[in-house]
Amino acid sequence: MNKKSVRDVEVNGKRVFVRVDFNVPVENGSITDDTRIRETLPTIQYLIDNGAKVILASHMGRPKGEVVEELRLNAAAERLSELLGKKVAKADEAIGDAVKSQVAALNNGDVLLLENVRFYAGEEKNDPELAKAFAELADLFVNDAFGAAHRAHASTEGIAHHLPAVSGLLMEKELEVLGKALSNPDRPFTAIVGGSKVKDKIDVINKMLEIADNVLIGGGLSYTFFKAQGHEIGKSLVDNEKLDLALGFINKAKELGKNFLLPVDIIVTDDFSADANTREVGVDGIPADWEGIDIGPKTRELYADVIKNSKLVVWNGPMGVFEIEPFSHGTRAVAQACAETSAYTVIGGGDSAAAAEKFGLADKMDHISTGGGASLEFMEGKKLPGVEALKDK
Ligand SMILES: Nc1ncnc2c1ncn2[C@@H]1O[C@H](COP(=O)(O)OP(=O)(O)O)[C@@H](O)[C@H]1O
Ligand SMILES: O=C(OP(=O)(O)O)[C@H](O)COP(=O)(O)O
């Protein structure tokens, strides 16, 4: 990576403002998945061990500039305390005199978590005044919030204009792994793109057609391709405005000599529920009043084979409605193949990460990104503002 990391600067005795992404799922006040908190431990522990005064900041949810009680970061502070085996102080605000006093009271190695930065309207507007107020709390800015790196907000981008700014260790790891896939992939390189909407995945499919050897398509976005090819798709998900684009991708793959695979069979259903009727059909067999909901067994085998013969696999988006058990087999088969292959496997956050977790296969993957939107934008080849703002090496 060409950006400086926390290891490249002196932190001893310094007040260090660390932007993390503690935007974790919470149900009834309890955190249901603390992956994003655990993944920041190397950076926080490094700073503690090296005598920094650690000031953590994060967003949670989308409170739109107002205080929303359920979106306070108290549960995150408690979980972090447990994981570090050390008291983490929690501020009830993110700027202001009370916070300044709490920062002034920090000893080397102490940790303070500020309140949700999105309680301030200036955060998402990247307001320079708010960025300055954050910067005044610290001597150094460390960005470890890969999950929010695609946002140009006051605590991810603005603050970097007022303080020396470097990456944290999680940010560094994410950029290294995803960056290698983009710039110097081991081959055969297979990209798997699924999920619900074509429009969300256009740029990533386009980029993958250019850099990968195999592009496997699944999930709801397949049906736009099928319709573009003239197949009956019944009530399946479709984006009628993207039919030409879908055909364009098929042609582009041919021109570039890429192996672009669409499902060869499909599970269809007459209702979007666990006890609905289902059938396995070929791509020409979707009944007019049914919808495609998962890839079929032949496709599962075909895709698993490609995955097993790859050296690098990048997966973004489920193959079907995996949240409902009878429609989860395609996504499970892809996850299983990713778990078994000797290829280096990268999961691009979001629903595919949730699926791998649900099937108990998460620890068999080589890298699961902590950023859904961020990893997608990165894989599309876009620049991430939270990274661009950091110091070059
Ligand atoms: N055939 C399908 N029809 C409707 N929805 C689908 C289909 N296949 C997958 N989905 C849905 O797509 C959603 C995930 O889409 P998306 O957000 O694009 O993925 P990701 O978060 O991995 O990028 C899941 O909730 C899944 O149920
Ligand atoms: O959870 C997040 O997004 P993700 O689900 O796309 O990874 C990040 O914390 C960014 O949150 P945001 O999309 O509200 O800016």
PDB file of C-alpha atoms in Angstrom, residues 185-192 211-216 259 261 301-315 334 337-346 366:
ATOM      1  CA  PRO A 185      -4.190 -11.365  -9.225  1.00  0.00           C
ATOM      2  CA  ASP A 186      -3.171 -15.020  -9.117  1.00  0.00           C
ATOM      3  CA  ARG A 187      -4.809 -16.804 -12.045  1.00  0.00           C
ATOM      4  CA  PRO A 188      -7.218 -18.274 -12.861  1.00  0.00           C
ATOM      5  CA  PHE A 189      -9.037 -15.404 -11.126  1.00  0.00           C
ATOM      6  CA  THR A 190     -12.766 -15.957 -10.625  1.00  0.00           C
ATOM      7  CA  ALA A 191     -15.233 -13.224  -9.702  1.00  0.00           C
ATOM      8  CA  ILE A 192     -18.676 -14.248  -8.471  1.00  0.00           C
ATOM      9  CA  ILE A 211      -9.538  -8.183 -14.885  1.00  0.00           C
ATOM     10  CA  ALA A 212     -10.908 -11.659 -14.015  1.00  0.00           C
ATOM     11  CA  ASP A 213     -10.710 -14.848 -16.103  1.00  0.00           C
ATOM     12  CA  ASN A 214     -14.102 -16.223 -15.035  1.00  0.00           C
ATOM     13  CA  VAL A 215     -17.165 -14.171 -14.087  1.00  0.00           C
ATOM     14  CA  LEU A 216     -19.985 -16.180 -12.505  1.00  0.00           C
ATOM     15  CA  ASN A 259     -15.548 -17.100 -19.377  1.00  0.00           C
ATOM     16  CA  LEU A 261     -21.248 -17.806 -16.923  1.00  0.00           C
ATOM     17  CA  GLU A 301     -21.899 -28.016  -9.630  1.00  0.00           C
ATOM     18  CA  LEU A 302     -20.651 -25.944 -12.548  1.00  0.00           C
ATOM     19  CA  TYR A 303     -19.802 -22.948 -10.338  1.00  0.00           C
ATOM     20  CA  ALA A 304     -18.216 -25.134  -7.635  1.00  0.00           C
ATOM     21  CA  ASP A 305     -15.975 -26.663 -10.299  1.00  0.00           C
ATOM     22  CA  VAL A 306     -14.782 -23.287 -11.562  1.00  0.00           C
ATOM     23  CA  ILE A 307     -14.149 -22.138  -7.984  1.00  0.00           C
ATOM     24  CA  LYS A 308     -12.149 -25.268  -7.201  1.00  0.00           C
ATOM     25  CA  ASN A 309      -9.958 -24.764 -10.270  1.00  0.00           C
ATOM     26  CA  SER A 310      -9.170 -21.120  -9.450  1.00  0.00           C
ATOM     27  CA  LYS A 311      -6.230 -19.528  -7.677  1.00  0.00           C
ATOM     28  CA  LEU A 312      -8.102 -16.415  -6.569  1.00  0.00           C
ATOM     29  CA  VAL A 313     -11.839 -16.020  -5.932  1.00  0.00           C
ATOM     30  CA  VAL A 314     -13.638 -12.771  -5.140  1.00  0.00           C
ATOM     31  CA  TRP A 315     -17.295 -13.157  -4.186  1.00  0.00           C
ATOM     32  CA  VAL A 334     -20.762 -21.445  -3.504  1.00  0.00           C
ATOM     33  CA  ALA A 337     -16.746 -24.460  -2.696  1.00  0.00           C
ATOM     34  CA  CYS A 338     -14.978 -21.296  -1.495  1.00  0.00           C
ATOM     35  CA  ALA A 339     -14.277 -23.053   1.814  1.00  0.00           C
ATOM     36  CA  GLU A 340     -12.843 -26.142   0.085  1.00  0.00           C
ATOM     37  CA  THR A 341     -10.857 -24.615  -2.768  1.00  0.00           C
ATOM     38  CA  SER A 342      -7.136 -24.082  -2.453  1.00  0.00           C
ATOM     39  CA  ALA A 343      -7.658 -20.648  -4.059  1.00  0.00           C
ATOM     40  CA  TYR A 344      -7.285 -17.485  -2.002  1.00  0.00           C
ATOM     41  CA  THR A 345     -10.883 -16.510  -1.238  1.00  0.00           C
ATOM     42  CA  VAL A 346     -12.073 -12.971  -0.652  1.00  0.00           C
ATOM     43  CA  ASP A 366      -9.083 -16.224   3.544  1.00  0.00           C
TER      44      ASP A 366
END
